[in-house]
XYZ file of C-alpha atoms in Angstrom:
566
model
C 14.686 -1.342 -19.288
C 12.066 -3.961 -20.154
C 9.843 -4.660 -17.163
C 9.026 -8.308 -16.421
C 5.963 -8.967 -14.291
C 6.964 -11.325 -11.406
C 4.143 -13.775 -12.094
C 6.113 -16.882 -11.082
C 7.118 -15.239 -7.804
C 3.491 -14.596 -6.957
C 2.481 -18.121 -7.870
C 5.192 -19.489 -5.571
C 4.158 -17.252 -2.678
C 0.457 -17.986 -3.077
C 0.841 -21.739 -3.494
C 3.760 -22.488 -1.183
C 4.126 -19.748 1.408
C 0.848 -17.914 2.053
C -1.614 -20.774 1.745
C -3.931 -19.460 -0.943
C -5.549 -22.902 -1.120
C -7.127 -22.117 2.248
C -8.932 -19.175 0.627
C -9.991 -21.207 -2.400
C -11.359 -23.902 -0.083
C -13.992 -21.524 1.306
C -17.473 -21.350 -0.172
C -17.101 -17.590 -0.704
C -14.049 -17.932 -2.954
C -14.529 -21.452 -4.312
C -14.144 -20.216 -7.899
C -10.591 -18.979 -7.267
C -8.968 -22.188 -8.448
C -5.303 -22.619 -9.208
C -5.875 -22.440 -12.955
C -7.961 -19.271 -12.661
C -5.399 -17.660 -10.390
C -2.586 -18.452 -12.792
C -4.566 -17.092 -15.733
C -5.376 -13.870 -13.870
C -1.767 -13.257 -12.861
C -0.514 -14.021 -16.369
C -3.007 -11.685 -18.036
C -2.364 -8.918 -15.512
C 1.358 -9.345 -16.064
C 0.853 -8.908 -19.790
C -1.098 -5.684 -19.209
C 1.671 -4.363 -16.967
C 4.453 -5.232 -19.399
C 2.806 -4.181 -22.645
C 0.546 -1.275 -21.670
C 1.537 0.274 -18.363
C 5.328 0.032 -18.233
C 5.804 2.031 -21.474
C 3.800 4.894 -19.888
C 5.981 5.232 -16.800
C 8.666 7.509 -18.225
C 6.180 9.583 -20.233
C 4.214 10.352 -17.085
C 7.378 11.548 -15.370
C 8.567 13.755 -18.221
C 5.163 15.085 -19.303
C 3.104 15.618 -16.137
C -0.597 16.292 -15.959
C -1.448 19.997 -16.248
C -4.360 22.432 -16.141
C -5.405 23.953 -19.459
C -7.820 26.847 -18.794
C -9.262 24.923 -15.872
C -9.389 21.588 -17.735
C -7.086 18.846 -16.488
C -4.973 17.181 -19.182
C -3.355 13.887 -18.243
C -0.001 12.533 -19.377
C 0.280 11.057 -22.887
C -1.169 7.572 -23.110
C -2.720 7.563 -19.653
C -6.265 7.678 -21.037
C -5.626 4.584 -23.150
C -3.954 2.945 -20.163
C -6.999 3.608 -17.979
C -9.257 2.168 -20.679
C -7.163 -1.014 -20.849
C -7.296 -1.388 -17.059
C -11.050 -0.786 -16.995
C -11.913 -3.038 -19.923
C -9.839 -5.835 -18.414
C -12.018 -5.761 -15.304
C -9.044 -4.973 -13.072
C -10.730 -2.136 -11.154
C -13.545 -4.351 -9.906
C -11.577 -7.528 -9.216
C -12.763 -7.792 -5.606
C -15.941 -5.752 -6.036
C -19.373 -7.374 -5.529
C -20.625 -9.388 -8.472
C -24.156 -7.994 -8.173
C -22.823 -4.620 -9.354
C -20.537 -5.958 -12.072
C -17.458 -6.862 -10.056
C -15.615 -10.180 -10.199
C -15.844 -10.963 -6.474
C -12.297 -12.327 -6.384
C -10.124 -12.522 -3.265
C -8.338 -9.371 -2.131
C -5.142 -11.416 -2.217
C -5.318 -11.551 -6.014
C -6.237 -7.875 -6.271
C -3.243 -7.071 -4.069
C -0.937 -9.040 -6.345
C -2.251 -7.335 -9.475
C -2.078 -3.862 -7.917
C 1.512 -4.465 -6.885
C 2.490 -5.495 -10.413
C 0.773 -2.388 -11.763
C 2.698 -0.261 -9.259
C 5.963 -1.712 -10.494
C 5.017 -0.921 -14.086
C 3.624 2.622 -13.632
C 2.877 3.842 -10.131
C 1.398 7.165 -11.251
C -1.330 5.457 -13.275
C -1.921 2.618 -10.800
C -2.922 5.159 -8.184
C -6.081 5.980 -10.163
C -7.751 2.532 -10.030
C -6.584 2.143 -6.417
C -8.575 5.238 -5.453
C -11.661 3.866 -7.213
C -11.270 0.498 -5.483
C -11.216 2.161 -2.084
C -14.318 4.167 -2.879
C -16.109 1.075 -4.152
C -15.485 -0.695 -0.849
C -16.604 2.312 1.214
C -19.845 2.644 -0.761
C -20.478 -1.093 -0.642
C -20.380 -1.092 3.153
C -21.876 2.290 4.025
C -23.916 3.843 1.186
C -27.663 3.614 0.692
C -29.046 1.086 -1.771
C -29.915 3.911 -4.173
C -26.371 5.300 -4.172
C -24.898 1.842 -4.596
C -27.177 1.045 -7.508
C -26.227 4.258 -9.306
C -22.530 4.585 -8.580
C -21.058 1.128 -8.047
C -21.598 -0.271 -11.574
C -20.007 2.806 -13.139
C -17.066 2.877 -10.728
C -16.469 -0.852 -11.155
C -16.544 -0.636 -14.948
C -14.213 2.368 -14.960
C -16.788 4.520 -16.707
C -16.485 6.812 -13.667
C -13.558 7.232 -11.261
C -13.392 7.820 -7.512
C -11.344 9.885 -5.063
C -11.081 10.499 -1.331
C -11.000 14.046 0.133
C -9.700 14.232 3.702
C -6.806 16.642 4.079
C -7.206 20.401 4.422
C -4.532 23.118 4.638
C -4.902 23.382 8.431
C -5.798 19.727 9.041
C -3.332 17.086 7.891
C -3.165 13.931 9.979
C -5.403 15.688 12.531
C -8.555 15.056 10.517
C -10.747 16.262 13.369
C -9.541 19.826 12.750
C -11.207 20.024 9.338
C -13.287 23.089 8.509
C -15.371 21.884 5.544
C -19.109 22.291 6.112
C -22.223 20.574 4.820
C -25.715 21.995 5.172
C -28.985 20.230 4.306
C -30.680 21.357 1.102
C -34.063 20.151 2.322
C -34.420 17.492 -0.381
C -32.150 14.806 1.034
C -29.017 16.323 -0.453
C -26.429 18.579 1.132
C -24.431 21.656 0.117
C -20.747 20.930 0.714
C -18.312 23.833 1.077
C -14.589 23.783 1.797
C -11.124 23.263 0.372
C -9.222 19.970 0.276
C -5.552 19.476 -0.584
C -3.371 16.541 -1.676
C -6.236 14.902 -3.590
C -4.728 12.156 -5.745
C -6.372 11.967 -9.167
C -8.827 14.702 -8.140
C -9.717 15.030 -11.808
C -8.894 13.476 -15.180
C -9.842 13.661 -18.845
C -10.707 10.009 -19.430
C -13.552 9.124 -17.024
C -17.094 10.344 -17.668
C -17.473 11.507 -14.081
C -15.227 11.915 -11.052
C -16.869 10.961 -7.764
C -15.465 12.523 -4.612
C -15.872 11.144 -1.116
C -15.634 14.258 1.066
C -15.407 14.606 4.832
C -17.333 17.615 6.168
C -19.153 18.713 9.300
C -22.923 19.154 9.574
C -24.242 22.218 11.451
C -24.843 20.130 14.580
C -21.587 18.211 14.281
C -19.512 18.347 17.462
C -15.817 19.339 17.306
C -13.297 16.613 16.530
C -13.679 13.384 14.592
C -16.994 12.430 16.216
C -18.738 15.315 14.447
C -17.595 14.451 10.929
C -19.852 13.070 8.178
C -19.043 11.625 4.772
C -20.564 12.818 1.495
C -20.462 11.609 -2.085
C -19.976 14.673 -4.291
C -19.771 14.023 -8.071
C -18.106 16.314 -10.589
C -21.293 16.101 -12.686
C -24.678 15.658 -11.041
C -26.371 12.537 -12.471
C -29.604 13.197 -14.383
C -32.796 11.163 -14.195
C -31.193 8.457 -16.344
C -28.093 8.239 -14.175
C -25.912 9.939 -16.781
C -23.621 12.891 -16.028
C -25.735 16.033 -16.091
C -24.981 19.581 -15.031
C -21.592 20.475 -13.586
C -21.439 20.535 -9.802
C -20.088 23.522 -7.855
C -16.557 22.224 -7.478
C -13.280 22.727 -9.282
C -9.582 21.990 -9.303
C -7.893 25.141 -8.007
C -4.358 24.029 -8.775
C -2.029 21.056 -9.112
C 0.800 20.412 -6.666
C 4.379 20.537 -7.963
C 5.823 17.360 -6.514
C 9.067 15.502 -5.988
C 7.720 12.530 -7.942
C 4.545 10.866 -9.204
C 4.370 13.551 -11.858
C 1.914 11.586 -13.965
C -0.587 11.469 -11.089
C -2.313 14.856 -10.680
C -2.449 15.876 -7.016
C -5.180 18.480 -6.790
C -6.288 21.303 -4.569
C -10.080 20.933 -4.668
C -12.592 23.708 -3.953
C -16.208 22.871 -3.086
C -18.587 25.845 -3.161
C -21.953 24.575 -2.015
C -21.513 21.487 -4.180
C -24.401 19.030 -4.108
C -23.589 15.876 -2.193
C -25.262 12.797 -0.736
C -24.689 11.465 2.760
C -22.800 8.166 2.962
C -23.490 6.305 6.180
C -25.127 7.903 9.223
C -24.782 11.534 10.222
C -21.560 12.112 12.153
C -20.382 8.627 11.163
C -18.006 9.761 8.470
C -14.781 8.529 10.007
C -15.979 4.933 10.274
C -17.007 4.983 6.617
C -13.815 6.679 5.482
C -11.629 4.240 7.409
C -13.131 1.442 5.321
C -11.622 3.177 2.303
C -8.386 4.075 4.059
C -7.716 0.539 5.313
C -8.145 -0.712 1.760
C -5.813 2.025 0.571
C -3.188 1.278 3.242
C -2.829 -2.268 2.001
C -2.684 -0.906 -1.545
C -0.027 1.656 -0.639
C 2.077 -1.056 0.961
C 1.802 -2.825 -2.393
C 2.938 0.337 -4.146
C 6.130 0.262 -2.110
C 6.732 -3.394 -2.918
C 5.960 -2.774 -6.587
C 8.462 0.052 -6.874
C 11.029 -2.133 -5.104
C 10.475 -4.754 -7.814
C 10.871 -2.223 -10.613
C 13.966 -0.642 -9.065
C 15.554 -4.047 -8.470
C 14.966 -5.171 -12.030
C 16.527 -2.013 -13.408
C 19.528 -2.217 -11.070
C 20.111 -5.880 -11.909
C 19.958 -5.173 -15.631
C 22.426 -2.313 -15.299
C 24.792 -4.310 -13.093
C 24.909 -7.194 -15.579
C 25.641 -4.857 -18.499
C 28.017 -2.308 -16.962
C 31.692 -3.283 -17.333
C 34.105 -1.921 -14.758
C 37.010 -3.338 -12.774
C 38.390 -6.855 -12.664
C 35.689 -9.430 -12.087
C 35.174 -12.935 -13.513
C 32.563 -11.657 -15.941
C 33.864 -8.128 -16.333
C 30.536 -6.725 -15.126
C 29.971 -4.841 -11.860
C 27.426 -7.434 -10.734
C 30.407 -9.628 -9.798
C 31.860 -7.084 -7.399
C 31.121 -8.346 -3.867
C 29.611 -5.091 -2.645
C 27.397 -4.695 -5.704
C 26.235 -8.300 -5.339
C 25.503 -7.600 -1.656
C 23.316 -4.644 -2.613
C 21.438 -6.685 -5.196
C 20.906 -9.515 -2.717
C 19.562 -7.107 -0.100
C 17.193 -5.607 -2.659
C 15.869 -9.005 -3.713
C 15.609 -10.397 -0.171
C 13.743 -7.388 1.207
C 11.371 -7.272 -1.758
C 10.474 -10.902 -1.117
C 9.960 -10.321 2.622
C 7.739 -7.271 2.186
C 5.725 -8.968 -0.560
C 5.092 -11.989 1.650
C 3.908 -9.779 4.535
C 1.617 -7.914 2.146
C 0.037 -11.122 0.872
C -0.297 -12.539 4.379
C -2.315 -9.464 5.333
C -4.523 -9.788 2.255
C -4.951 -13.506 3.013
C -6.263 -12.666 6.490
C -8.704 -10.136 5.012
C -10.052 -12.769 2.614
C -10.393 -15.393 5.325
C -12.394 -12.975 7.462
C -14.572 -12.087 4.468
C -15.172 -15.773 3.765
C -15.695 -17.001 7.317
C -16.649 -14.003 9.447
C -14.191 -15.273 12.050
C -13.146 -12.429 14.372
C -9.693 -13.964 14.755
C -8.964 -13.375 11.075
C -10.240 -9.811 11.350
C -7.905 -9.121 14.261
C -4.995 -10.670 12.395
C -5.637 -8.537 9.313
C -5.917 -5.424 11.466
C -2.608 -6.206 13.167
C -0.753 -6.887 9.920
C -2.108 -3.842 8.042
C 0.176 -1.194 9.608
C 3.174 -3.516 9.232
C 2.370 -4.250 5.582
C 1.913 -0.542 4.834
C 4.952 0.782 6.700
C 7.424 -1.993 5.923
C 6.271 -2.253 2.304
C 6.786 1.447 1.691
C 10.075 1.616 3.602
C 11.278 -1.323 1.533
C 10.321 0.511 -1.642
C 12.268 3.599 -0.559
C 15.294 1.615 0.633
C 15.442 -0.587 -2.467
C 14.962 2.357 -4.837
C 17.732 4.253 -3.022
C 20.022 1.241 -3.283
C 19.155 1.021 -6.961
C 20.515 4.519 -7.472
C 23.702 3.433 -5.667
C 24.119 0.370 -7.898
C 24.007 2.692 -10.902
C 26.743 4.849 -9.370
C 27.021 8.251 -10.987
C 24.541 7.229 -13.658
C 21.937 6.740 -10.942
C 22.075 10.470 -10.279
C 21.437 11.179 -13.960
C 17.735 11.367 -14.733
C 18.002 9.762 -18.163
C 18.686 6.326 -16.680
C 15.341 6.337 -14.859
C 16.803 5.001 -11.601
C 16.045 8.227 -9.743
C 12.390 8.181 -10.785
C 11.730 5.082 -8.702
C 13.052 6.842 -5.614
C 11.219 10.096 -6.310
C 7.938 8.321 -7.023
C 7.962 5.989 -4.033
C 9.020 8.497 -1.383
C 5.476 9.740 -0.767
C 4.141 6.267 0.016
C 5.608 6.501 3.522
C 3.570 9.701 3.992
C 0.126 9.330 2.457
C -2.747 7.170 3.694
C -1.410 7.684 7.215
C 2.292 8.331 7.714
C 4.412 5.369 8.708
C 4.808 6.883 12.159
C 1.022 6.843 12.524
C 0.984 3.224 11.364
C 3.521 2.328 14.050
C 1.598 4.168 16.773
C -1.564 2.365 15.663
C 0.295 -0.947 15.975
C 1.515 -0.391 19.541
C -1.657 1.311 20.793
C -4.953 0.293 19.179
C -3.636 -3.064 17.953
C -2.214 -3.822 21.414
C -5.487 -3.219 23.234
C -5.701 -7.010 23.501
C -2.600 -6.930 25.765
C -0.493 -8.298 22.919
C -2.604 -11.404 22.326
C -2.527 -11.217 18.525
C 1.152 -10.295 18.472
C 1.979 -13.312 20.628
C -0.259 -15.563 18.547
C 1.736 -14.692 15.430
C 5.019 -15.081 17.313
C 3.862 -18.543 18.460
C 3.270 -19.600 14.857
C 6.666 -18.373 13.708
C 8.431 -20.011 16.645
C 6.699 -23.337 16.026
C 7.825 -23.304 12.392
C 11.374 -22.387 13.390
C 11.414 -25.208 15.948
C 10.358 -27.680 13.264
C 13.034 -26.413 10.872
C 15.883 -27.148 13.253
C 16.331 -30.640 11.793
C 16.645 -29.614 8.144
C 17.878 -26.030 8.522
C 19.427 -25.865 12.003
C 21.224 -22.543 11.708
C 18.370 -20.689 10.058
C 15.737 -22.291 12.285
C 17.678 -21.374 15.407
C 18.176 -17.786 14.259
C 14.471 -17.277 13.604
C 13.564 -18.972 16.898
C 15.885 -16.723 18.880
C 14.524 -13.661 17.096
C 11.018 -14.693 18.134
C 12.080 -14.912 21.768
C 13.535 -11.417 21.629
C 10.394 -10.105 19.960
C 8.173 -11.769 22.552
C 10.133 -10.196 25.421
C 9.891 -6.770 23.803
C 6.153 -7.234 23.256
C 5.638 -8.105 26.906
C 7.612 -5.023 27.934
C 5.680 -2.848 25.510
C 2.183 -3.732 26.665
C 3.183 -2.952 30.259
C 4.124 0.658 29.400
C 2.006 3.772 29.125
C 1.104 4.957 25.650
C 3.788 7.648 25.344
C 6.568 5.177 26.130
C 5.092 2.884 23.506
C 4.970 5.678 20.956
C 8.640 6.561 21.480
C 9.634 3.081 20.323
C 6.755 2.372 17.970
C 8.643 2.595 14.690
C 11.607 0.469 15.821
C 9.181 -2.133 17.178
C 7.282 -2.267 13.875
C 10.536 -2.669 11.949
C 11.655 -5.450 14.271
C 8.342 -7.295 13.873
C 8.599 -6.959 10.100
C 12.163 -8.308 10.135
C 11.034 -11.383 12.078
C 8.057 -11.927 9.787
C 10.455 -11.672 6.838
C 12.656 -14.341 8.417
C 9.622 -16.574 8.826
C 8.589 -16.294 5.181
C 12.139 -16.738 3.926
C 12.484 -19.848 6.080
C 9.260 -21.201 4.575
C 10.756 -20.722 1.117
C 14.015 -22.405 2.152
C 12.196 -25.481 3.450
C 10.407 -25.923 0.116
C 13.483 -25.261 -2.035
C 16.355 -27.076 -0.370
C 19.572 -26.486 -2.271
C 17.839 -24.046 -4.627
C 18.066 -20.289 -5.103
C 15.265 -19.529 -2.638
C 17.125 -21.348 0.117
C 20.272 -19.353 -0.710
C 18.349 -16.088 -0.601
C 16.737 -17.109 2.695
C 20.133 -17.840 4.223
C 21.358 -14.404 3.152
C 18.338 -12.686 4.713
C 18.290 -14.679 7.935
C 22.025 -14.503 8.622
C 22.677 -10.944 7.448
C 19.443 -8.931 7.617
C 17.317 -10.553 10.326
C 19.860 -9.571 13.049
C 18.789 -5.948 12.545
C 15.746 -6.791 14.661
C 17.886 -6.843 17.814
C 18.980 -3.224 17.456
C 15.425 -2.147 16.710
C 14.177 -3.843 19.869
C 16.807 -2.178 22.037
C 15.636 1.163 20.656
C 11.971 0.247 21.127
C 12.449 -0.495 24.828
C 14.209 2.739 25.734
C 10.910 4.548 26.296
C 10.083 8.229 26.104
C 12.680 9.869 28.325
C 15.711 9.659 26.054
C 13.744 10.611 22.963
C 12.605 13.839 24.624
C 15.869 14.580 26.459
C 16.823 17.665 24.459
C 14.627 20.722 24.833
C 13.570 22.482 21.635
C 16.016 25.286 22.415
C 18.824 22.759 22.845
C 17.916 21.085 19.576
C 18.186 24.420 17.779
C 21.708 25.086 19.066
C-alpha cells in the first residue's frame, strides 16, 4: 500500500472547522499564516510518504535488539530519525530561543498524527523528546535548559520518560527508586524502571532520561517524589557526551506490536542526575510531559486509523468477489458500511484532537484560564477516544480484508497490533475517563456545560439548512446535559462506574458537532454525506452510553469475586 498523507483533510479542518485563524490572529502565533501552515503540512506529508512509510513494515519484521548490551534499531530507523531531526520536526513547538520553531501545538499535533499513520514505531521517538522538551522548558534550571534543550530540539540527543516500576504501574506513588545527594548539586539515582519507550537507540549522541525517584526525606506517596534528568553519557565541560553514566538497558520487552520501538527495562545504579523542579515536586513536572504525551498518543490512535482506513479502502477497491456493479467488494453494502464507519470516526476523532490542541494554543497565546480549563477537559477525551478509534478502525480494517486480514503479509494486522497499546500507555483510558468525571468536574460541570451550550447553539442554527441533522445533534446535547447534571450530583465511586461510557458519549456528541460543521460548509458534497451517515447512524450510540453511565456503582459491583470466578 502507498500511504497518502491527508494534507487536504487537515487544511479543511484547520481552516473551516477548528478555527485556526483565531490562533494565527494572536500576537504569539502571528507568523502561522495560511501559506506557512499549508507549506508545513505539505512538507511533513512528503516526509511521511517518502521516508517514514517505507520503514513501517521493516520495523515490524526486524525489531530492535540488544547486541552484547548495545541496542540496534530497525533497518532505516537511524536515517528516518535524521530526516525528522534535520527537518526541524522535533522542535516545531519548542521555544525559539533554544532553536525551536515556536509554532502552534495544533500544527505539531497534525504533523505527529501524519507521522503516526506512516510509521508509529518511529514516531514515538520524537514524541518522547517533545514531551521532555516541554517539561524542561517549564521546570528545569536555566543551566539545564541551556545545555539540554538545543540538543534535544535539534535531535542531536533524544529524550525519554521513566515512571513505571515492576511494583508500581498506574500507582506511581508506590515507586521504590531512590535518589541521594552527592554533595555537589547532583544526585545518585538508583532503581529499575520498566516499559520505557525508546529507552536507548543507536542514532542519537546521548539519551536523556527523566526519572522519578524519592529523596531520603521524601514522604510516602506522590507528594514525596522528585524528578531527575539522568543522561546516558555525562556531559563534559564543553557540553559534549563524556563518560558513561551508571545506567543500562537490562532487556527489551517482547511485545504484541510496535516492534520497531524498543521498550526497555532500565537499571539505574547510582547514576548521576540533576534535579528538575523543586524537591518533592516531581509529579507536577512530570505531568507537564505526560499531558503533552496524552495529546500525542491520541494522535497516534487517529494516525493509525488513517493508515488502516487507507489500506482497507485500497484492498476493497481491488478485491473482486460476488456480484456488485463494479465487481469489487467495496460495492457490497456491508463492506461500504464498514468503510464509511472507519472514515467517519477518523474524522470525528481528528477534529476532537485538533480542538484540544487549539485550546492549548489559545491559552499559550492569551493566558486566559478559560482556554486552559477547556484544554484540560478535552485532553482525556482526545486521548481515550482517539486511541479507541484507532483500535476500532484497525480492527474493522482486518474485517474488510476478510481472511487476508488475518494473514500477516497483507499488513492489516500490524495496524491493530501496533495501536492496541495506545489505550494503555500514558494513562490507561479508564484513568482518562476517571480524570474526566472527577478532577475535570470539580467545577460542578461548568466546562462540560459550556461546551454543550456551544454545540447546542450550532445545532439550533443548523435547523434551517440541515433540519434532521441539526435536530439530532440538539437532542443529543440535551441528553448529555441531563447526564452531566446527574453525574456531578453523585459521589466519586458512582461517577467512576460510569466514567468510560460518559466519556464515549461526550466524544460521540462532539463528533456530531464537528461533522455538522463540515456539512454546513459542504452542502451537497461528500462531507455532508459523511456527516449524515455519522449523525444518523453513529451518533445514536451516545444514548446507550449515557444509560450505562447513569447506572452508578451498585450494578457494576453486584457480583462478588467468588461469584465472578464461578
